[in-house]
């Protein structure tokens, strides 16, 4: 299959490597074009794979059969919009990012549009990309045209398992948003690894209660105790992680806060709810971002 990956950071590179090894005709799409992309990826078992990947080939894009977008939510509009007119009208687009609400930023699309929610963990060092831990990926439709492209889940599953198709991807996306809305900003507030949040479980509990009120209004049946247990599980299972938001703050990049806690607060307002603790966390992160926002734009 002819596949383009837009966004060649750590997550994009583990997919580039896995899909190349599965025999697909791959290219990467970069904001700043370069002749080719050399990548080296270590699997969780420490096997290493090196690839030289074609970059920004517009002919490849015009014949593309899948566009996998691993840009962060805040980069999507400016990254994806310029590619749409070259992309075949029936080419499925898979958006793989944290958070919700990007549809509000995008123009109307003819292409089938899917959302992928993943727990695959990867990060980059100066010399290689490390696929830190195997995760699962849930894929589902964001528009009507995408209801007939569930075979994409099999293509992705053969390269980097586990991948499964979910017609109700909104449920998976909200559950992931809930985890990110608690862990990510708290690790910035306390400048700590995920595992150190075990010492602020009262705060975790309060944030989960606020989340559950909005999720239930959204039709995602959520028990605050269950949500708390789920978040604590992720804190324990990713205890040595530096959350993606903390990494963004450390690198003076814009964070995904508007698509995580910001989206939650937007939905809460629709139901006349005010979430005092999520509002305070949101403002905390926006304040941090504003200290370097000139460099990040
Ligand atoms: O998804 C994550 C992130 O950092 O964005 C968690 C689950 C919090 C793991 O670090």
CSV table of C-alpha atoms in Angstrom, one decimal, residues 26-241:
chain,number,residue,atom,x,y,z
A,26,UNK,CA,6.3,4.7,2.6
A,27,UNK,CA,7.1,8.3,2.5
A,28,UNK,CA,7.3,11.0,5.2
A,29,UNK,CA,6.0,14.5,4.9
A,30,UNK,CA,7.9,17.3,6.6
A,31,UNK,CA,7.1,20.9,7.2
A,32,UNK,CA,10.7,21.8,6.1
A,33,UNK,CA,11.5,19.5,3.2
A,34,UNK,CA,14.8,17.7,3.0
A,35,UNK,CA,16.2,15.3,0.4
A,36,UNK,CA,15.4,12.2,2.5
A,37,UNK,CA,14.9,11.1,6.0
A,38,UNK,CA,17.3,8.7,7.8
A,39,UNK,CA,15.8,7.0,10.8
A,40,UNK,CA,17.0,4.5,13.3
A,41,UNK,CA,14.4,2.9,15.5
A,42,UNK,CA,14.9,0.6,18.5
A,43,UNK,CA,12.0,-1.7,19.4
A,44,UNK,CA,11.0,-2.4,23.0
A,45,UNK,CA,13.1,-5.7,22.7
A,46,UNK,CA,16.1,-3.6,21.7
A,47,UNK,CA,16.2,-4.7,18.0
A,48,UNK,CA,17.3,-1.8,15.8
A,49,UNK,CA,16.1,-1.0,12.3
A,50,UNK,CA,17.5,1.7,10.0
A,51,UNK,CA,15.7,3.2,7.1
A,52,UNK,CA,16.2,5.8,4.4
A,53,UNK,CA,12.7,7.3,3.7
A,54,UNK,CA,11.5,9.4,0.8
A,55,UNK,CA,10.3,12.8,1.8
A,56,UNK,CA,7.6,15.2,0.4
A,57,UNK,CA,7.2,13.5,-3.0
A,58,UNK,CA,4.0,15.1,-4.4
A,59,UNK,CA,3.5,12.3,-7.0
A,60,UNK,CA,3.5,9.7,-4.2
A,61,UNK,CA,1.0,11.9,-2.3
A,62,UNK,CA,-1.3,12.1,-5.4
A,63,UNK,CA,-1.4,8.3,-5.5
A,64,UNK,CA,-1.6,7.9,-1.7
A,65,UNK,CA,-3.8,5.1,-0.3
A,66,UNK,CA,-3.5,6.1,3.4
A,67,UNK,CA,-2.4,9.3,5.1
A,68,UNK,CA,-1.4,8.7,8.7
A,69,UNK,CA,-1.1,12.0,10.6
A,70,UNK,CA,1.0,11.9,13.7
A,71,UNK,CA,1.1,15.6,14.3
A,72,UNK,CA,-0.1,17.0,17.6
A,73,UNK,CA,-3.6,18.4,17.7
A,74,UNK,CA,-2.3,22.0,17.8
A,75,UNK,CA,-0.3,21.4,14.6
A,76,UNK,CA,-3.0,19.7,12.6
A,77,UNK,CA,-4.8,22.6,10.9
A,78,UNK,CA,-1.6,24.2,9.5
A,79,UNK,CA,0.0,20.8,8.7
A,80,UNK,CA,-2.8,19.0,7.0
A,81,UNK,CA,-4.8,21.7,5.2
A,82,UNK,CA,-2.2,22.4,2.5
A,83,UNK,CA,-2.0,18.6,1.6
A,84,UNK,CA,-5.8,18.1,1.1
A,85,UNK,CA,-6.1,19.3,-2.5
A,86,UNK,CA,-3.3,16.9,-3.7
A,87,UNK,CA,-4.7,13.9,-1.8
A,88,UNK,CA,-7.1,11.5,-3.7
A,89,UNK,CA,-10.7,12.1,-2.7
A,90,UNK,CA,-11.0,8.5,-1.4
A,91,UNK,CA,-7.7,8.3,0.5
A,92,UNK,CA,-8.4,7.6,4.2
A,93,UNK,CA,-6.9,10.1,6.6
A,94,UNK,CA,-6.0,8.8,10.1
A,95,UNK,CA,-5.4,11.4,12.8
A,96,UNK,CA,-3.4,10.0,15.7
A,97,UNK,CA,-3.2,12.6,18.5
A,98,UNK,CA,-4.1,13.2,22.1
A,99,UNK,CA,-7.2,15.3,22.9
A,100,UNK,CA,-10.4,16.2,21.1
A,101,UNK,CA,-11.9,19.0,19.1
A,102,UNK,CA,-9.6,19.2,16.0
A,103,UNK,CA,-12.6,18.8,13.7
A,104,UNK,CA,-13.6,22.4,14.6
A,105,UNK,CA,-10.3,23.6,13.1
A,106,UNK,CA,-10.4,21.6,9.8
A,107,UNK,CA,-12.2,22.5,6.6
A,108,UNK,CA,-14.9,20.1,5.3
A,109,UNK,CA,-13.2,17.0,3.9
A,110,UNK,CA,-14.2,14.6,1.1
A,111,UNK,CA,-11.7,12.0,2.3
A,112,UNK,CA,-12.7,9.4,4.9
A,113,UNK,CA,-11.5,10.7,8.2
A,114,UNK,CA,-10.6,8.5,11.2
A,115,UNK,CA,-9.3,9.1,14.7
A,116,UNK,CA,-6.7,6.8,16.2
A,117,UNK,CA,-6.2,6.7,20.0
A,118,UNK,CA,-2.9,5.0,20.9
A,119,UNK,CA,-1.0,4.1,24.0
A,120,UNK,CA,2.2,3.2,22.0
A,121,UNK,CA,5.0,5.0,23.8
A,122,UNK,CA,8.1,6.4,21.9
A,123,UNK,CA,10.6,9.2,22.3
A,124,UNK,CA,13.6,10.5,20.5
A,125,UNK,CA,17.2,10.8,21.5
A,126,UNK,CA,19.8,12.7,19.5
A,127,UNK,CA,20.7,9.5,17.6
A,128,UNK,CA,17.6,7.3,17.5
A,129,UNK,CA,14.0,6.8,18.2
A,130,UNK,CA,13.2,4.5,21.1
A,131,UNK,CA,9.9,2.6,21.0
A,132,UNK,CA,9.6,2.4,24.8
A,133,UNK,CA,6.6,0.2,25.3
A,134,UNK,CA,4.1,-1.7,23.3
A,135,UNK,CA,0.6,-0.2,23.5
A,136,UNK,CA,-2.8,-0.6,21.8
A,137,UNK,CA,-4.3,1.5,19.1
A,138,UNK,CA,-8.1,2.0,18.7
A,139,UNK,CA,-9.3,3.4,15.4
A,140,UNK,CA,-12.7,4.6,14.4
A,141,UNK,CA,-14.6,6.9,12.0
A,142,UNK,CA,-14.9,10.7,12.4
A,143,UNK,CA,-17.1,11.3,9.3
A,144,UNK,CA,-19.6,9.3,7.2
A,145,UNK,CA,-17.1,8.4,4.5
A,146,UNK,CA,-14.9,6.7,7.0
A,147,UNK,CA,-17.6,4.1,8.0
A,148,UNK,CA,-16.4,1.9,5.1
A,149,UNK,CA,-12.6,1.9,5.8
A,150,UNK,CA,-12.4,-0.4,8.8
A,151,UNK,CA,-9.8,-2.5,6.8
A,152,UNK,CA,-7.3,0.1,7.7
A,153,UNK,CA,-7.2,-1.3,11.2
A,154,UNK,CA,-6.0,-4.6,9.8
A,155,UNK,CA,-3.3,-2.9,7.7
A,156,UNK,CA,-2.0,-1.1,10.8
A,157,UNK,CA,-2.4,-4.2,13.0
A,158,UNK,CA,-0.2,-6.2,10.8
A,159,UNK,CA,2.6,-3.6,11.2
A,160,UNK,CA,2.3,-2.5,14.8
A,161,UNK,CA,-0.2,-4.6,16.9
A,162,UNK,CA,-2.6,-4.3,18.6
A,163,UNK,CA,-4.9,-2.2,16.5
A,164,UNK,CA,-8.7,-2.6,16.6
A,165,UNK,CA,-11.6,-0.9,14.9
A,166,UNK,CA,-14.2,0.8,17.1
A,167,UNK,CA,-17.4,2.3,15.6
A,168,UNK,CA,-17.8,4.4,18.7
A,169,UNK,CA,-14.3,5.9,18.8
A,170,UNK,CA,-15.6,8.9,20.8
A,171,UNK,CA,-15.8,6.7,23.9
A,172,UNK,CA,-12.1,5.7,23.6
A,173,UNK,CA,-11.1,9.3,22.8
A,174,UNK,CA,-12.9,10.6,25.9
A,175,UNK,CA,-11.3,7.9,28.1
A,176,UNK,CA,-7.8,8.8,26.8
A,177,UNK,CA,-8.6,12.5,27.2
A,178,UNK,CA,-9.6,11.9,30.9
A,179,UNK,CA,-6.2,10.2,31.6
A,180,UNK,CA,-4.3,13.0,29.8
A,181,UNK,CA,-6.4,15.8,31.4
A,182,UNK,CA,-5.3,14.6,34.9
A,183,UNK,CA,-1.8,13.3,34.5
A,184,UNK,CA,-0.3,15.7,31.9
A,185,UNK,CA,-0.9,19.1,33.5
A,186,UNK,CA,-0.3,17.7,37.0
A,187,UNK,CA,3.2,16.5,36.0
A,188,UNK,CA,3.9,20.1,34.8
A,189,UNK,CA,2.5,21.7,38.0
A,190,UNK,CA,4.6,19.4,40.2
A,191,UNK,CA,7.5,19.2,37.7
A,192,UNK,CA,7.6,15.4,38.2
A,193,UNK,CA,7.6,12.0,36.5
A,194,UNK,CA,4.1,10.4,36.2
A,195,UNK,CA,4.7,8.0,39.1
A,196,UNK,CA,5.3,10.8,41.6
A,197,UNK,CA,1.6,11.8,41.2
A,198,UNK,CA,0.9,8.9,43.7
A,199,UNK,CA,1.6,11.6,46.4
A,200,UNK,CA,-1.2,13.9,45.2
A,201,UNK,CA,-4.1,11.4,44.9
A,202,UNK,CA,-6.6,13.7,46.5
A,203,UNK,CA,-6.1,16.1,43.7
A,204,UNK,CA,-6.3,13.3,41.1
A,205,UNK,CA,-9.6,12.3,42.7
A,206,UNK,CA,-11.1,15.8,42.6
A,207,UNK,CA,-10.1,16.1,38.9
A,208,UNK,CA,-11.7,12.7,38.1
A,209,UNK,CA,-15.0,13.8,39.7
A,210,UNK,CA,-15.1,16.9,37.6
A,211,UNK,CA,-14.3,14.9,34.5
A,212,UNK,CA,-17.0,12.4,35.2
A,213,UNK,CA,-19.8,15.1,35.4
A,214,UNK,CA,-18.9,16.2,31.8
A,215,UNK,CA,-18.4,12.8,30.4
A,216,UNK,CA,-21.7,11.6,31.6
A,217,UNK,CA,-23.4,14.6,30.0
A,218,UNK,CA,-21.6,13.7,26.8
A,219,UNK,CA,-23.1,10.2,26.9
A,220,UNK,CA,-19.9,8.4,28.1
A,221,UNK,CA,-21.1,6.4,31.1
A,222,UNK,CA,-18.5,7.1,33.7
A,223,UNK,CA,-18.3,6.3,37.4
A,224,UNK,CA,-15.8,8.7,39.1
A,225,UNK,CA,-14.4,5.8,41.2
A,226,UNK,CA,-13.7,3.7,38.1
A,227,UNK,CA,-12.2,6.8,36.4
A,228,UNK,CA,-9.9,7.3,39.4
A,229,UNK,CA,-8.8,3.7,39.4
A,230,UNK,CA,-8.1,3.9,35.6
A,231,UNK,CA,-6.0,7.0,36.0
A,232,UNK,CA,-4.1,5.5,39.0
A,233,UNK,CA,-3.4,2.4,36.9
A,234,UNK,CA,-1.8,4.6,34.1
A,235,UNK,CA,0.2,6.6,36.7
A,236,UNK,CA,1.6,3.3,38.0
A,237,UNK,CA,2.2,1.7,34.6
A,238,UNK,CA,3.9,4.8,33.2
A,239,UNK,CA,5.7,5.8,36.5
A,240,UNK,CA,9.0,6.5,34.9
A,241,UNK,CA,7.5,8.5,32.0
